[in-house]
PDB file of C-alpha atoms in Angstrom:
ATOM      1  CA  UNK A 151     -43.279  36.117  80.299  1.00  0.00           C
ATOM      2  CA  UNK A 152     -41.420  34.490  83.157  1.00  0.00           C
ATOM      3  CA  UNK A 153     -41.392  31.087  84.690  1.00  0.00           C
ATOM      4  CA  UNK A 154     -40.578  27.653  83.400  1.00  0.00           C
ATOM      5  CA  UNK A 155     -40.502  27.424  79.549  1.00  0.00           C
ATOM      6  CA  UNK A 156     -41.646  23.812  79.843  1.00  0.00           C
ATOM      7  CA  UNK A 157     -44.330  23.592  82.502  1.00  0.00           C
ATOM      8  CA  UNK A 158     -44.666  19.869  81.889  1.00  0.00           C
ATOM      9  CA  UNK A 159     -41.164  19.236  83.271  1.00  0.00           C
ATOM     10  CA  UNK A 160     -39.923  19.773  86.778  1.00  0.00           C
ATOM     11  CA  UNK A 161     -38.119  22.992  87.268  1.00  0.00           C
ATOM     12  CA  UNK A 162     -34.805  21.281  88.062  1.00  0.00           C
ATOM     13  CA  UNK A 163     -34.591  19.622  84.626  1.00  0.00           C
ATOM     14  CA  UNK A 164     -35.559  22.598  82.502  1.00  0.00           C
ATOM     15  CA  UNK A 165     -33.026  23.129  79.656  1.00  0.00           C
ATOM     16  CA  UNK A 166     -31.342  26.493  79.624  1.00  0.00           C
ATOM     17  CA  UNK A 167     -32.114  28.746  76.696  1.00  0.00           C
ATOM     18  CA  UNK A 168     -28.736  29.639  75.182  1.00  0.00           C
ATOM     19  CA  UNK A 169     -30.088  32.554  73.225  1.00  0.00           C
ATOM     20  CA  UNK A 170     -32.368  33.990  75.858  1.00  0.00           C
ATOM     21  CA  UNK A 171     -36.083  34.335  75.564  1.00  0.00           C
ATOM     22  CA  UNK A 172     -37.609  34.158  72.097  1.00  0.00           C
ATOM     23  CA  UNK A 173     -37.248  37.373  70.142  1.00  0.00           C
ATOM     24  CA  UNK A 174     -34.710  38.851  72.507  1.00  0.00           C
ATOM     25  CA  UNK A 175     -30.913  39.126  71.832  1.00  0.00           C
ATOM     26  CA  UNK A 176     -28.178  40.654  73.963  1.00  0.00           C
ATOM     27  CA  UNK A 177     -27.570  44.274  73.336  1.00  0.00           C
ATOM     28  CA  UNK A 178     -23.980  43.719  72.091  1.00  0.00           C
ATOM     29  CA  UNK A 179     -25.128  41.210  69.453  1.00  0.00           C
ATOM     30  CA  UNK A 180     -23.310  38.250  70.948  1.00  0.00           C
ATOM     31  CA  UNK A 181     -24.985  34.965  71.622  1.00  0.00           C
ATOM     32  CA  UNK A 182     -26.128  34.385  75.156  1.00  0.00           C
ATOM     33  CA  UNK A 183     -24.267  31.329  76.417  1.00  0.00           C
ATOM     34  CA  UNK A 184     -24.919  29.745  79.815  1.00  0.00           C
ATOM     35  CA  UNK A 185     -21.985  29.688  82.147  1.00  0.00           C
ATOM     36  CA  UNK A 186     -21.912  25.923  82.372  1.00  0.00           C
ATOM     37  CA  UNK A 187     -21.972  25.367  78.520  1.00  0.00           C
ATOM     38  CA  UNK A 188     -18.979  23.580  76.977  1.00  0.00           C
ATOM     39  CA  UNK A 189     -16.278  25.567  75.242  1.00  0.00           C
ATOM     40  CA  UNK A 190     -17.010  26.473  71.563  1.00  0.00           C
ATOM     41  CA  UNK A 191     -13.954  24.577  70.294  1.00  0.00           C
ATOM     42  CA  UNK A 192     -14.867  21.391  72.090  1.00  0.00           C
ATOM     43  CA  UNK A 193     -18.513  20.573  71.227  1.00  0.00           C
ATOM     44  CA  UNK A 194     -20.039  17.478  72.694  1.00  0.00           C
ATOM     45  CA  UNK A 195     -20.018  14.558  70.282  1.00  0.00           C
ATOM     46  CA  UNK A 196     -23.670  13.712  70.960  1.00  0.00           C
ATOM     47  CA  UNK A 197     -25.104  17.229  70.687  1.00  0.00           C
ATOM     48  CA  UNK A 198     -26.055  18.558  67.230  1.00  0.00           C
ATOM     49  CA  UNK A 199     -24.885  21.998  66.190  1.00  0.00           C
ATOM     50  CA  UNK A 200     -27.029  24.905  67.220  1.00  0.00           C
ATOM     51  CA  UNK A 201     -29.868  25.527  64.816  1.00  0.00           C
ATOM     52  CA  UNK A 202     -29.436  22.128  63.043  1.00  0.00           C
ATOM     53  CA  UNK A 203     -31.924  19.569  64.352  1.00  0.00           C
ATOM     54  CA  UNK A 204     -30.910  15.913  64.369  1.00  0.00           C
ATOM     55  CA  UNK A 205     -32.721  13.721  61.850  1.00  0.00           C
ATOM     56  CA  UNK A 206     -35.260  11.320  63.223  1.00  0.00           C
ATOM     57  CA  UNK A 207     -33.733   7.957  64.018  1.00  0.00           C
ATOM     58  CA  UNK A 208     -30.189   9.174  63.313  1.00  0.00           C
ATOM     59  CA  UNK A 209     -27.711   9.499  66.174  1.00  0.00           C
ATOM     60  CA  UNK A 210     -26.410  12.944  66.872  1.00  0.00           C
ATOM     61  CA  UNK A 211     -22.855  11.828  66.074  1.00  0.00           C
ATOM     62  CA  UNK A 212     -23.927  10.740  62.601  1.00  0.00           C
ATOM     63  CA  UNK A 213     -25.439  14.131  61.964  1.00  0.00           C
ATOM     64  CA  UNK A 214     -22.162  15.702  62.951  1.00  0.00           C
ATOM     65  CA  UNK A 215     -20.248  13.465  60.452  1.00  0.00           C
ATOM     66  CA  UNK A 216     -22.694  14.411  57.709  1.00  0.00           C
ATOM     67  CA  UNK A 217     -21.948  18.026  58.377  1.00  0.00           C
ATOM     68  CA  UNK A 218     -18.229  17.350  58.036  1.00  0.00           C
ATOM     69  CA  UNK A 219     -18.853  15.595  54.710  1.00  0.00           C
ATOM     70  CA  UNK A 220     -20.894  18.566  53.538  1.00  0.00           C
ATOM     71  CA  UNK A 221     -18.029  20.875  54.460  1.00  0.00           C
ATOM     72  CA  UNK A 222     -15.589  18.712  52.440  1.00  0.00           C
ATOM     73  CA  UNK A 223     -17.938  18.613  49.438  1.00  0.00           C
ATOM     74  CA  UNK A 224     -18.351  22.367  49.586  1.00  0.00           C
ATOM     75  CA  UNK A 225     -14.563  22.689  49.677  1.00  0.00           C
ATOM     76  CA  UNK A 226     -14.100  20.372  46.661  1.00  0.00           C
ATOM     77  CA  UNK A 227     -16.655  22.219  44.563  1.00  0.00           C
ATOM     78  CA  UNK A 228     -15.124  25.613  45.201  1.00  0.00           C
ATOM     79  CA  UNK A 229     -14.140  27.338  41.917  1.00  0.00           C
ATOM     80  CA  UNK A 230     -11.607  30.119  42.010  1.00  0.00           C
ATOM     81  CA  UNK A 231     -11.615  32.931  39.493  1.00  0.00           C
ATOM     82  CA  UNK A 232      -8.439  33.296  37.428  1.00  0.00           C
ATOM     83  CA  UNK A 233      -7.201  36.814  37.246  1.00  0.00           C
ATOM     84  CA  UNK A 234      -5.357  38.389  34.300  1.00  0.00           C
ATOM     85  CA  UNK A 235      -2.004  37.526  35.829  1.00  0.00           C
ATOM     86  CA  UNK A 236      -2.924  33.825  36.032  1.00  0.00           C
ATOM     87  CA  UNK A 237      -3.569  33.224  32.318  1.00  0.00           C
ATOM     88  CA  UNK A 238      -1.314  30.450  31.000  1.00  0.00           C
ATOM     89  CA  UNK A 239      -0.988  31.628  27.402  1.00  0.00           C
ATOM     90  CA  UNK A 240      -2.120  34.464  25.239  1.00  0.00           C
ATOM     91  CA  UNK A 241      -3.459  34.253  21.655  1.00  0.00           C
ATOM     92  CA  UNK A 242       0.062  34.269  20.196  1.00  0.00           C
ATOM     93  CA  UNK A 243       1.190  31.355  22.287  1.00  0.00           C
ATOM     94  CA  UNK A 244      -1.996  29.443  21.501  1.00  0.00           C
ATOM     95  CA  UNK A 245      -1.336  29.786  17.764  1.00  0.00           C
ATOM     96  CA  UNK A 246       2.307  28.771  18.208  1.00  0.00           C
ATOM     97  CA  UNK A 247       1.241  25.721  20.238  1.00  0.00           C
ATOM     98  CA  UNK A 248      -1.252  24.694  17.541  1.00  0.00           C
ATOM     99  CA  UNK A 249       1.416  25.056  14.829  1.00  0.00           C
ATOM    100  CA  UNK A 250       3.867  22.945  16.836  1.00  0.00           C
ATOM    101  CA  UNK A 251       1.273  20.224  17.373  1.00  0.00           C
ATOM    102  CA  UNK A 252       0.394  20.220  13.659  1.00  0.00           C
ATOM    103  CA  UNK A 253       4.077  19.973  12.741  1.00  0.00           C
ATOM    104  CA  UNK A 254       4.526  17.004  15.092  1.00  0.00           C
ATOM    105  CA  UNK A 255       1.492  15.229  13.630  1.00  0.00           C
ATOM    106  CA  UNK A 256       2.641  15.824  10.048  1.00  0.00           C
ATOM    107  CA  UNK A 257       6.161  14.694  10.903  1.00  0.00           C
ATOM    108  CA  UNK A 258       4.897  11.489  12.513  1.00  0.00           C
ATOM    109  CA  UNK A 259       2.667  10.835   9.496  1.00  0.00           C
ATOM    110  CA  UNK A 260       5.619  11.264   7.117  1.00  0.00           C
ATOM    111  CA  UNK A 261       7.799   8.940   9.167  1.00  0.00           C
ATOM    112  CA  UNK A 262       5.030   6.323   9.314  1.00  0.00           C
ATOM    113  CA  UNK A 263       4.467   6.632   5.567  1.00  0.00           C
ATOM    114  CA  UNK A 264       8.194   6.186   4.931  1.00  0.00           C
ATOM    115  CA  UNK A 265       8.273   3.070   7.124  1.00  0.00           C
ATOM    116  CA  UNK A 266       5.270   1.606   5.290  1.00  0.00           C
ATOM    117  CA  UNK A 267       6.776   2.399   1.893  1.00  0.00           C
ATOM    118  CA  UNK A 268      10.177   0.955   2.805  1.00  0.00           C
ATOM    119  CA  UNK A 269       9.092  -2.340   4.323  1.00  0.00           C
ATOM    120  CA  UNK A 270       5.387  -2.977   3.731  1.00  0.00           C
ATOM    121  CA  UNK A 271       3.656  -1.358   0.746  1.00  0.00           C
ATOM    122  CA  UNK A 272       4.283   1.077  -2.075  1.00  0.00           C
ATOM    123  CA  UNK A 273       2.159   2.704  -4.764  1.00  0.00           C
ATOM    124  CA  UNK A 274       3.100   2.498  -8.465  1.00  0.00           C
ATOM    125  CA  UNK A 275       1.857   4.195 -11.593  1.00  0.00           C
ATOM    126  CA  UNK A 276       1.073   2.078 -14.682  1.00  0.00           C
ATOM    127  CA  UNK A 277       2.544   3.842 -17.754  1.00  0.00           C
ATOM    128  CA  UNK A 278       1.599   1.402 -20.524  1.00  0.00           C
ATOM    129  CA  UNK A 279      -1.032  -1.021 -21.779  1.00  0.00           C
ATOM    130  CA  UNK A 280       1.057  -4.191 -21.568  1.00  0.00           C
ATOM    131  CA  UNK A 281      -1.200  -5.599 -18.820  1.00  0.00           C
ATOM    132  CA  UNK A 282      -4.581  -4.844 -20.389  1.00  0.00           C
ATOM    133  CA  UNK A 283      -7.281  -5.537 -19.562  1.00  0.00           C
ATOM    134  CA  UNK A 284      -6.178  -6.354 -16.023  1.00  0.00           C
ATOM    135  CA  UNK A 285      -4.468  -2.977 -15.747  1.00  0.00           C
ATOM    136  CA  UNK A 286      -4.728   0.019 -18.047  1.00  0.00           C
ATOM    137  CA  UNK A 287      -2.533   3.023 -18.686  1.00  0.00           C
ATOM    138  CA  UNK A 288      -2.854   5.493 -15.805  1.00  0.00           C
ATOM    139  CA  UNK A 289      -3.880   3.036 -13.098  1.00  0.00           C
ATOM    140  CA  UNK A 290      -2.301   3.271  -9.653  1.00  0.00           C
ATOM    141  CA  UNK A 291      -1.655   0.028  -7.829  1.00  0.00           C
ATOM    142  CA  UNK A 292      -0.646  -0.890  -4.299  1.00  0.00           C
ATOM    143  CA  UNK A 293       2.235  -3.362  -4.099  1.00  0.00           C
ATOM    144  CA  UNK A 294       2.979  -5.558  -1.091  1.00  0.00           C
ATOM    145  CA  UNK A 295       6.686  -5.785  -0.304  1.00  0.00           C
ATOM    146  CA  UNK A 296       6.131  -8.916   1.756  1.00  0.00           C
ATOM    147  CA  UNK A 297       6.208 -10.978  -1.469  1.00  0.00           C
ATOM    148  CA  UNK A 298       8.749 -12.353  -2.063  1.00  0.00           C
ATOM    149  CA  UNK A 299       9.841 -12.549   1.548  1.00  0.00           C
ATOM    150  CA  UNK A 300       7.570 -13.743   4.331  1.00  0.00           C
ATOM    151  CA  UNK A 301       5.181 -14.797   1.549  1.00  0.00           C
ATOM    152  CA  UNK A 302       6.508 -16.854  -1.360  1.00  0.00           C
ATOM    153  CA  UNK A 303       5.947 -15.982  -4.998  1.00  0.00           C
ATOM    154  CA  UNK A 304       3.360 -18.098  -6.771  1.00  0.00           C
ATOM    155  CA  UNK A 305       2.461 -18.651 -10.396  1.00  0.00           C
ATOM    156  CA  UNK A 306      -0.082 -16.094 -11.518  1.00  0.00           C
ATOM    157  CA  UNK A 307       1.128 -13.290  -9.236  1.00  0.00           C
ATOM    158  CA  UNK A 308       1.260  -9.827 -10.783  1.00  0.00           C
ATOM    159  CA  UNK A 309       4.618  -8.380  -9.764  1.00  0.00           C
ATOM    160  CA  UNK A 310       6.471  -5.091 -10.042  1.00  0.00           C
ATOM    161  CA  UNK A 311      10.206  -5.364 -10.649  1.00  0.00           C
ATOM    162  CA  UNK A 312      13.140  -3.157 -11.485  1.00  0.00           C
ATOM    163  CA  UNK A 313      14.338  -3.171 -15.072  1.00  0.00           C
ATOM    164  CA  UNK A 314      16.582  -6.267 -15.079  1.00  0.00           C
ATOM    165  CA  UNK A 315      18.644  -5.704 -18.231  1.00  0.00           C
ATOM    166  CA  UNK A 316      17.739  -2.421 -19.906  1.00  0.00           C
ATOM    167  CA  UNK A 317      14.386  -3.732 -21.129  1.00  0.00           C
ATOM    168  CA  UNK A 318      12.989  -0.192 -21.147  1.00  0.00           C
ATOM    169  CA  UNK A 319      15.962   1.610 -22.661  1.00  0.00           C
ATOM    170  CA  UNK A 320      16.761   5.040 -21.333  1.00  0.00           C
ATOM    171  CA  UNK A 321      13.767   6.438 -19.442  1.00  0.00           C
ATOM    172  CA  UNK A 322      12.448   9.805 -20.565  1.00  0.00           C
ATOM    173  CA  UNK A 323      12.538  12.157 -17.549  1.00  0.00           C
ATOM    174  CA  UNK A 324       9.363  14.058 -16.685  1.00  0.00           C
ATOM    175  CA  UNK A 325       9.859  17.793 -16.995  1.00  0.00           C
ATOM    176  CA  UNK A 326       9.140  19.630 -13.727  1.00  0.00           C
ATOM    177  CA  UNK A 327      10.223  22.942 -12.276  1.00  0.00           C
ATOM    178  CA  UNK A 328      12.703  23.086  -9.370  1.00  0.00           C
ATOM    179  CA  UNK A 329      10.004  23.523  -6.728  1.00  0.00           C
ATOM    180  CA  UNK A 330       7.595  21.054  -8.319  1.00  0.00           C
ATOM    181  CA  UNK A 331      10.361  18.502  -8.742  1.00  0.00           C
ATOM    182  CA  UNK A 332      11.486  18.843  -5.132  1.00  0.00           C
ATOM    183  CA  UNK A 333       7.946  18.462  -3.787  1.00  0.00           C
ATOM    184  CA  UNK A 334       7.227  15.508  -6.073  1.00  0.00           C
ATOM    185  CA  UNK A 335      10.455  13.735  -5.188  1.00  0.00           C
ATOM    186  CA  UNK A 336       9.872  14.247  -1.470  1.00  0.00           C
ATOM    187  CA  UNK A 337       6.305  12.938  -1.559  1.00  0.00           C
ATOM    188  CA  UNK A 338       7.383   9.997  -3.706  1.00  0.00           C
ATOM    189  CA  UNK A 339      10.260   9.239  -1.351  1.00  0.00           C
ATOM    190  CA  UNK A 340       7.976   9.024   1.689  1.00  0.00           C
ATOM    191  CA  UNK A 341       5.371   7.052  -0.256  1.00  0.00           C
ATOM    192  CA  UNK A 342       2.596   9.644  -0.556  1.00  0.00           C
ATOM    193  CA  UNK A 343       2.853   9.659  -4.363  1.00  0.00           C
ATOM    194  CA  UNK A 344       3.196   6.618  -6.644  1.00  0.00           C
ATOM    195  CA  UNK A 345       6.549   5.888  -8.215  1.00  0.00           C
ATOM    196  CA  UNK A 346       6.735   6.910 -11.878  1.00  0.00           C
ATOM    197  CA  UNK A 347      10.502   6.852 -12.388  1.00  0.00           C
ATOM    198  CA  UNK A 348      10.188   4.778 -15.569  1.00  0.00           C
ATOM    199  CA  UNK A 349      12.568   2.040 -14.435  1.00  0.00           C
ATOM    200  CA  UNK A 350       9.974  -0.432 -13.114  1.00  0.00           C
ATOM    201  CA  UNK A 351       7.872  -2.955 -15.005  1.00  0.00           C
ATOM    202  CA  UNK A 352       4.768  -4.924 -14.078  1.00  0.00           C
ATOM    203  CA  UNK A 353       4.071  -8.429 -15.450  1.00  0.00           C
ATOM    204  CA  UNK A 354       2.518 -11.735 -14.448  1.00  0.00           C
ATOM    205  CA  UNK A 355       4.600 -14.644 -13.164  1.00  0.00           C
ATOM    206  CA  UNK A 356       4.146 -17.674 -15.431  1.00  0.00           C
ATOM    207  CA  UNK A 357       7.104 -19.840 -14.407  1.00  0.00           C
ATOM    208  CA  UNK A 358       8.916 -20.263 -11.096  1.00  0.00           C
ATOM    209  CA  UNK A 359      12.494 -21.508 -10.656  1.00  0.00           C
ATOM    210  CA  UNK A 360      12.851 -24.959 -12.223  1.00  0.00           C
ATOM    211  CA  UNK A 361       9.607 -24.737 -14.245  1.00  0.00           C
ATOM    212  CA  UNK A 362       9.663 -25.952 -17.860  1.00  0.00           C
ATOM    213  CA  UNK A 363       7.646 -23.382 -19.847  1.00  0.00           C
ATOM    214  CA  UNK A 364       6.793 -24.066 -23.483  1.00  0.00           C
ATOM    215  CA  UNK A 365       4.812 -22.379 -26.208  1.00  0.00           C
ATOM    216  CA  UNK A 366       2.809 -24.003 -27.379  1.00  0.00           C
ATOM    217  CA  UNK A 367       0.824 -27.260 -27.478  1.00  0.00           C
ATOM    218  CA  UNK A 368      -1.347 -28.406 -30.386  1.00  0.00           C
ATOM    219  CA  UNK A 369      -4.183 -26.179 -29.136  1.00  0.00           C
ATOM    220  CA  UNK A 370      -1.825 -23.236 -28.986  1.00  0.00           C
ATOM    221  CA  UNK A 371      -1.743 -23.118 -25.178  1.00  0.00           C
ATOM    222  CA  UNK A 372       1.298 -22.417 -23.050  1.00  0.00           C
ATOM    223  CA  UNK A 373       2.305 -25.364 -20.898  1.00  0.00           C
ATOM    224  CA  UNK A 374       4.119 -25.390 -17.561  1.00  0.00           C
ATOM    225  CA  UNK A 375       5.739 -28.685 -16.603  1.00  0.00           C
ATOM    226  CA  UNK A 376       3.557 -30.327 -19.245  1.00  0.00           C
ATOM    227  CA  UNK A 377       0.243 -28.916 -17.956  1.00  0.00           C
ATOM    228  CA  UNK A 378      -1.614 -26.639 -20.407  1.00  0.00           C
ATOM    229  CA  UNK A 379      -2.834 -23.274 -19.136  1.00  0.00           C
ATOM    230  CA  UNK A 380      -6.259 -21.786 -19.694  1.00  0.00           C
ATOM    231  CA  UNK A 381      -5.571 -18.087 -19.164  1.00  0.00           C
ATOM    232  CA  UNK A 382      -8.737 -15.990 -18.691  1.00  0.00           C
ATOM    233  CA  UNK A 383      -6.722 -12.847 -17.876  1.00  0.00           C
ATOM    234  CA  UNK A 384      -5.293 -12.535 -21.430  1.00  0.00           C
ATOM    235  CA  UNK A 385      -6.722  -9.554 -23.267  1.00  0.00           C
ATOM    236  CA  UNK A 386      -9.643 -10.691 -25.460  1.00  0.00           C
ATOM    237  CA  UNK A 387      -8.523 -11.278 -29.039  1.00  0.00           C
ATOM    238  CA  UNK A 388      -4.901 -12.000 -28.091  1.00  0.00           C
ATOM    239  CA  UNK A 389      -3.192 -15.366 -28.481  1.00  0.00           C
ATOM    240  CA  UNK A 390      -1.203 -16.821 -25.562  1.00  0.00           C
ATOM    241  CA  UNK A 391       1.923 -16.171 -27.616  1.00  0.00           C
ATOM    242  CA  UNK A 392       2.828 -15.702 -31.248  1.00  0.00           C
ATOM    243  CA  UNK A 393       6.438 -16.431 -30.432  1.00  0.00           C
ATOM    244  CA  UNK A 394       7.469 -19.989 -29.698  1.00  0.00           C
ATOM    245  CA  UNK A 395       9.874 -20.768 -26.872  1.00  0.00           C
ATOM    246  CA  UNK A 396      10.995 -23.691 -24.788  1.00  0.00           C
ATOM    247  CA  UNK A 397      12.813 -22.738 -21.597  1.00  0.00           C
ATOM    248  CA  UNK A 398      13.572 -23.937 -18.091  1.00  0.00           C
ATOM    249  CA  UNK A 399      13.546 -21.141 -15.537  1.00  0.00           C
ATOM    250  CA  UNK A 400      16.957 -20.831 -13.836  1.00  0.00           C
ATOM    251  CA  UNK A 401      17.316 -20.924 -10.063  1.00  0.00           C
ATOM    252  CA  UNK A 402      16.514 -17.638  -8.326  1.00  0.00           C
ATOM    253  CA  UNK A 403      14.615 -16.288 -11.352  1.00  0.00           C
ATOM    254  CA  UNK A 404      11.049 -16.156 -12.732  1.00  0.00           C
ATOM    255  CA  UNK A 405       9.520 -16.124 -16.201  1.00  0.00           C
ATOM    256  CA  UNK A 406       7.083 -13.220 -16.680  1.00  0.00           C
ATOM    257  CA  UNK A 407       4.592 -12.248 -19.385  1.00  0.00           C
ATOM    258  CA  UNK A 408       2.137  -9.408 -19.850  1.00  0.00           C
ATOM    259  CA  UNK A 409      -1.607 -10.001 -20.125  1.00  0.00           C
ATOM    260  CA  UNK A 410      -1.709  -8.032 -23.383  1.00  0.00           C
ATOM    261  CA  UNK A 411       0.473 -10.609 -25.129  1.00  0.00           C
ATOM    262  CA  UNK A 412       0.631  -8.830 -28.480  1.00  0.00           C
ATOM    263  CA  UNK A 413       1.817  -5.583 -26.825  1.00  0.00           C
ATOM    264  CA  UNK A 414       4.112  -6.733 -24.040  1.00  0.00           C
ATOM    265  CA  UNK A 415       7.897  -6.679 -24.170  1.00  0.00           C
ATOM    266  CA  UNK A 416       8.367  -9.405 -21.580  1.00  0.00           C
ATOM    267  CA  UNK A 417      10.582 -12.462 -20.985  1.00  0.00           C
ATOM    268  CA  UNK A 418       9.867 -13.842 -24.479  1.00  0.00           C
ATOM    269  CA  UNK A 419      11.392 -10.847 -26.243  1.00  0.00           C
ATOM    270  CA  UNK A 420      14.498 -10.618 -24.083  1.00  0.00           C
ATOM    271  CA  UNK A 421      15.512 -14.247 -24.234  1.00  0.00           C
ATOM    272  CA  UNK A 422      18.532 -14.931 -26.435  1.00  0.00           C
ATOM    273  CA  UNK A 423      17.712 -18.554 -27.052  1.00  0.00           C
ATOM    274  CA  UNK A 424      19.755 -19.678 -24.077  1.00  0.00           C
ATOM    275  CA  UNK A 425      16.907 -21.537 -22.426  1.00  0.00           C
ATOM    276  CA  UNK A 426      15.541 -18.711 -20.287  1.00  0.00           C
ATOM    277  CA  UNK A 427      18.734 -17.466 -18.746  1.00  0.00           C
ATOM    278  CA  UNK A 428      18.568 -13.946 -20.150  1.00  0.00           C
ATOM    279  CA  UNK A 429      14.806 -13.578 -20.518  1.00  0.00           C
ATOM    280  CA  UNK A 430      13.949 -14.440 -16.947  1.00  0.00           C
ATOM    281  CA  UNK A 431      13.896 -11.905 -14.105  1.00  0.00           C
ATOM    282  CA  UNK A 432      16.028 -12.253 -10.946  1.00  0.00           C
ATOM    283  CA  UNK A 433      13.894 -12.526  -7.820  1.00  0.00           C
ATOM    284  CA  UNK A 434      16.171  -9.939  -6.233  1.00  0.00           C
ATOM    285  CA  UNK A 435      14.801  -7.376  -8.701  1.00  0.00           C
ATOM    286  CA  UNK A 436      11.188  -7.944  -7.668  1.00  0.00           C
ATOM    287  CA  UNK A 437       9.794  -5.095  -5.563  1.00  0.00           C
ATOM    288  CA  UNK A 438       6.615  -6.902  -4.602  1.00  0.00           C
ATOM    289  CA  UNK A 439       3.256  -8.315  -5.568  1.00  0.00           C
ATOM    290  CA  UNK A 440       0.516  -5.987  -6.826  1.00  0.00           C
ATOM    291  CA  UNK A 441      -2.536  -6.314  -4.586  1.00  0.00           C
ATOM    292  CA  UNK A 442      -5.137  -3.869  -5.860  1.00  0.00           C
ATOM    293  CA  UNK A 443      -5.970  -0.984  -8.137  1.00  0.00           C
ATOM    294  CA  UNK A 444      -6.607   2.096  -5.993  1.00  0.00           C
ATOM    295  CA  UNK A 445      -6.972   4.802  -8.647  1.00  0.00           C
ATOM    296  CA  UNK A 446      -9.128   5.766 -10.463  1.00  0.00           C
ATOM    297  CA  UNK A 447     -11.772   5.012  -7.859  1.00  0.00           C
ATOM    298  CA  UNK A 448     -14.128   3.674 -10.543  1.00  0.00           C
ATOM    299  CA  UNK A 449     -11.555   0.974 -11.415  1.00  0.00           C
ATOM    300  CA  UNK A 450     -10.877  -0.117  -7.835  1.00  0.00           C
ATOM    301  CA  UNK A 451     -10.386  -3.883  -7.705  1.00  0.00           C
ATOM    302  CA  UNK A 452      -8.363  -6.659  -6.098  1.00  0.00           C
ATOM    303  CA  UNK A 453      -5.683  -8.315  -8.206  1.00  0.00           C
ATOM    304  CA  UNK A 454      -6.476 -11.824  -7.119  1.00  0.00           C
ATOM    305  CA  UNK A 455      -4.312 -14.795  -7.994  1.00  0.00           C
ATOM    306  CA  UNK A 456      -5.842 -17.048 -10.735  1.00  0.00           C
ATOM    307  CA  UNK A 457      -5.356 -20.243  -8.763  1.00  0.00           C
ATOM    308  CA  UNK A 458      -7.564 -22.330 -11.078  1.00  0.00           C
ATOM    309  CA  UNK A 459      -5.258 -21.599 -14.037  1.00  0.00           C
ATOM    310  CA  UNK A 460      -2.240 -23.159 -12.318  1.00  0.00           C
ATOM    311  CA  UNK A 461      -3.993 -25.686 -10.083  1.00  0.00           C
ATOM    312  CA  UNK A 462      -2.981 -28.690 -12.212  1.00  0.00           C
ATOM    313  CA  UNK A 463       0.629 -27.646 -12.760  1.00  0.00           C
ATOM    314  CA  UNK A 464       2.891 -30.288 -11.176  1.00  0.00           C
ATOM    315  CA  UNK A 465       6.159 -29.450  -9.430  1.00  0.00           C
ATOM    316  CA  UNK A 466       9.204 -29.149 -11.699  1.00  0.00           C
ATOM    317  CA  UNK A 467      10.818 -32.481 -12.500  1.00  0.00           C
ATOM    318  CA  UNK A 468      14.368 -31.130 -12.655  1.00  0.00           C
ATOM    319  CA  UNK A 469      16.293 -28.784 -10.415  1.00  0.00           C
ATOM    320  CA  UNK A 470      16.755 -25.307 -11.865  1.00  0.00           C
ATOM    321  CA  UNK A 471      20.366 -25.115 -12.949  1.00  0.00           C
ATOM    322  CA  UNK A 472      20.474 -22.105 -15.177  1.00  0.00           C
ATOM    323  CA  UNK A 473      20.694 -24.157 -18.381  1.00  0.00           C
TER     324      UNK A 473
END
């Protein structure tokens, strides 16, 4: 069919057909391009690409920009296949990497545990019944090393301290094999196992430096600076003390007693009648304040301070002098 493709338009404004008549292509397969068409590498900004109609109401230039964005998106989403030569690590290297990462994590955990044990908290094993029923043989407790220190000691605190003057005698060493002993010592050193060296004791602070502690008043109660103590933590059936004493706690020291008064070798039994000088414990020997029982799980509990027991105790009237 020949003639104008658009009979409704004058012949001088008919648009050329770049691809020839419908259904007909050049024999060589190339696109038929009019002689007066612009060069392929310099398309007109307001003419949409061949075969892509412009959207209604959208300028031709905008359609061209959308096409550029589509090209960029297609480029960003391109995924390239990795060949055998591009693999970063084989199975052996993957295992080695996992082992190295595990070693780093374990090492960091050990260092952190050592820091916590050295400056913040430490676990201890209770080897006797001298603190029943507050603590029983076999309990594990967490001790805060911030007391004494940032936090001051207070009457009623349960404290762990180093043996001040051979109160325990020679400790009996626990028999372990070379390997078992090395592992145990290492884990204890970093704080992952409780200390059971046998050279630490745990008691309750009854008198602070300068306090006048006496046993007993006419109702058989211990008094501190003249104020009688009602001690609910004493093991049922025990008396506050069967041994009489009258001491003033020297400066820098504390007077300690176990809650199981009839089975506790505490300050009372190590005082030589010198007014508390030998029976009291130097504050420098105190490791820290026991905060809670953490093992066995069934016995988990906070070791709270019995503030009501000491609430009416007045400050000491005399300065602790060591006499």
